[in-house]
Coordinates of C-alpha atoms in Angstrom, one line a residue:
M1 CA -108.4 -65.2 47.1
K2 CA -111.3 -62.9 48.0
M3 CA -111.4 -59.7 45.9
A4 CA -112.5 -56.3 47.2
K5 CA -114.3 -53.8 45.0
I6 CA -111.6 -52.0 43.0
K7 CA -111.1 -48.3 44.0
S8 CA -107.5 -47.8 43.0
V9 CA -106.1 -48.5 39.5
G10 CA -102.6 -48.2 38.1
V11 CA -101.9 -47.9 34.4
L12 CA -98.4 -48.7 33.2
G13 CA -97.8 -46.9 30.0
A14 CA -99.0 -43.3 29.3
G15 CA -99.2 -43.6 25.5
T16 CA -102.4 -43.3 23.5
M17 CA -104.0 -46.5 24.9
G18 CA -102.7 -46.1 28.4
S19 CA -103.9 -42.6 28.8
A20 CA -107.3 -43.6 27.3
I21 CA -107.6 -46.5 29.8
A22 CA -106.6 -44.1 32.7
Q23 CA -109.3 -41.7 31.5
H24 CA -111.9 -44.6 31.4
F25 CA -111.2 -45.3 35.1
C26 CA -111.0 -41.7 36.3
M27 CA -114.3 -40.9 34.7
K28 CA -115.8 -43.7 36.9
G29 CA -114.5 -41.9 40.0
L30 CA -111.6 -44.4 40.6
D31 CA -108.2 -43.2 41.8
V32 CA -105.7 -43.7 39.0
I33 CA -102.0 -43.5 38.9
L34 CA -100.6 -43.3 35.4
V35 CA -97.0 -44.4 35.2
D36 CA -94.4 -44.1 32.3
Q37 CA -90.6 -44.1 32.0
N38 CA -90.1 -40.4 31.8
Q39 CA -91.7 -37.1 32.5
P40 CA -92.3 -36.1 28.9
A41 CA -94.2 -39.4 28.3
V42 CA -96.3 -38.8 31.5
D43 CA -97.0 -35.2 30.5
R44 CA -98.1 -36.2 27.0
G45 CA -100.4 -38.8 28.5
M46 CA -102.0 -36.4 30.9
G47 CA -102.3 -33.9 28.1
L48 CA -104.3 -36.5 26.1
I49 CA -106.6 -37.1 29.0
R50 CA -107.1 -33.4 29.7
S51 CA -107.8 -32.7 26.0
S52 CA -110.3 -35.6 25.7
L53 CA -112.1 -34.5 28.9
E54 CA -112.1 -30.9 27.7
D55 CA -113.7 -32.0 24.4
A56 CA -116.4 -33.9 26.4
R57 CA -117.0 -30.8 28.5
T58 CA -117.3 -28.5 25.5
K59 CA -119.8 -31.0 23.9
R60 CA -121.7 -31.0 27.2
V61 CA -121.2 -34.7 27.6
M62 CA -119.9 -33.9 31.1
T63 CA -120.4 -31.0 33.4
E64 CA -117.7 -28.7 34.8
E65 CA -117.9 -30.6 38.1
E66 CA -117.6 -34.0 36.4
F67 CA -114.6 -32.6 34.4
S68 CA -112.9 -31.4 37.5
S69 CA -113.7 -34.6 39.4
A70 CA -112.3 -36.8 36.7
L71 CA -109.0 -34.8 36.5
S72 CA -108.7 -34.9 40.3
H73 CA -108.6 -38.7 40.2
V74 CA -105.6 -39.0 38.0
H75 CA -102.1 -38.8 39.4
C76 CA -98.9 -39.3 37.3
S77 CA -95.5 -40.7 38.1
T78 CA -92.3 -41.9 36.5
N79 CA -91.8 -44.3 39.4
A80 CA -93.4 -47.7 39.1
S81 CA -93.2 -48.2 42.9
D82 CA -95.9 -45.6 43.2
L83 CA -98.3 -48.4 42.0
N84 CA -97.8 -50.2 45.3
A85 CA -101.4 -49.4 46.6
A86 CA -103.2 -50.2 43.4
Q87 CA -105.8 -53.0 43.5
L88 CA -105.6 -53.4 39.7
V89 CA -102.7 -52.5 37.4
V90 CA -103.3 -52.5 33.6
E91 CA -100.2 -52.8 31.5
A92 CA -100.4 -50.8 28.3
I93 CA -96.8 -50.6 27.2
F94 CA -95.5 -51.2 23.6
E95 CA -96.0 -54.7 22.2
D96 CA -92.7 -56.4 23.1
L97 CA -93.0 -59.8 24.9
T98 CA -89.7 -59.4 26.8
A99 CA -90.6 -55.9 28.0
K100 CA -94.0 -57.0 29.1
R101 CA -92.7 -60.0 31.0
K102 CA -90.2 -57.8 32.7
A103 CA -92.9 -55.2 33.5
F104 CA -95.1 -57.9 35.2
Q105 CA -92.2 -59.4 37.1
N106 CA -91.3 -55.9 38.4
L107 CA -94.9 -55.2 39.2
E108 CA -95.1 -58.4 41.3
S109 CA -92.4 -57.1 43.5
I110 CA -94.2 -53.8 44.0
V111 CA -97.9 -54.4 44.4
S112 CA -99.8 -56.4 47.1
G113 CA -100.4 -60.1 46.7
S114 CA -104.1 -59.4 46.0
C115 CA -103.5 -56.8 43.2
I116 CA -104.9 -58.0 39.9
L117 CA -102.4 -57.6 37.0
A118 CA -103.9 -57.1 33.6
S119 CA -102.5 -56.7 30.1
N120 CA -104.1 -54.7 27.3
T121 CA -102.1 -56.7 24.8
S122 CA -103.6 -57.6 21.5
S123 CA -100.5 -59.5 20.3
F124 CA -99.5 -62.0 23.0
L125 CA -101.1 -65.0 24.8
I126 CA -101.6 -64.2 28.5
S127 CA -99.9 -67.5 29.3
D128 CA -96.8 -66.2 27.6
L129 CA -96.9 -63.0 29.7
A130 CA -97.2 -65.1 32.8
E131 CA -93.9 -66.8 32.4
G132 CA -91.8 -66.2 35.5
L133 CA -94.6 -64.9 37.7
K134 CA -94.9 -66.1 41.3
K135 CA -98.7 -65.6 41.3
P136 CA -99.8 -66.2 37.7
E137 CA -103.4 -66.7 38.9
R138 CA -103.9 -63.0 39.2
L139 CA -102.9 -62.2 35.6
I140 CA -105.6 -61.6 33.1
G141 CA -106.0 -60.0 29.7
V142 CA -108.2 -56.9 29.6
H143 CA -108.2 -55.6 26.0
Y144 CA -109.7 -52.2 25.6
F145 CA -110.7 -50.9 22.2
Y146 CA -109.7 -47.4 21.3
H147 CA -110.8 -44.9 22.6
A148 CA -111.2 -46.7 25.9
A149 CA -113.0 -43.9 27.6
K150 CA -115.6 -43.6 24.8
N151 CA -115.8 -47.1 23.5
K152 CA -117.4 -49.4 26.1
L153 CA -116.2 -52.6 24.4
V154 CA -113.6 -54.5 26.3
E155 CA -112.4 -58.1 26.0
V156 CA -111.7 -60.0 29.2
I157 CA -109.2 -62.8 28.5
P158 CA -108.5 -65.2 31.3
W159 CA -106.0 -68.1 30.8
H160 CA -106.2 -71.5 32.4
H161 CA -104.4 -70.3 35.5
T162 CA -106.5 -67.1 36.1
A163 CA -108.4 -67.4 39.3
P164 CA -112.2 -67.4 39.1
E165 CA -112.2 -64.5 41.6
T166 CA -109.9 -62.5 39.3
V167 CA -112.3 -62.9 36.4
K168 CA -115.3 -62.1 38.5
T169 CA -113.7 -58.9 39.9
I170 CA -112.7 -57.7 36.4

């Protein structure tokens, strides 16, 4: 499976980590769709992103143009099917194995066959999350450390079925 350069990222879960991960990508100029179950959760996540970016602008870490550009790259939704064009989806929902498995199985029915599926989990083996997937070779762990947009440390965690191309692309 040949991987293209990633330009479109989905983040499933708009909580503290999910919103920070979304901010990480939007600050790099990637198009981001931030998805959560309901509008208040999405609004809270977008508020966290906006507040963090405003703090960076106030501290002159970024210019007004960079601030506006970063915000323009984030789109929010309560509908997981809006992740259909993403080339990478990072799951950042609560730490529940059953919920994460269901999320990945649902994502597989939404995204393209070449979309990389990643989990930010710090609790579960990637092999456990892969159970029931049709294309487990595209699943990888990508564990961001808080605050993902400020802390450049990230763990890339392949499992024995993760395709080499997936690892290389991440």
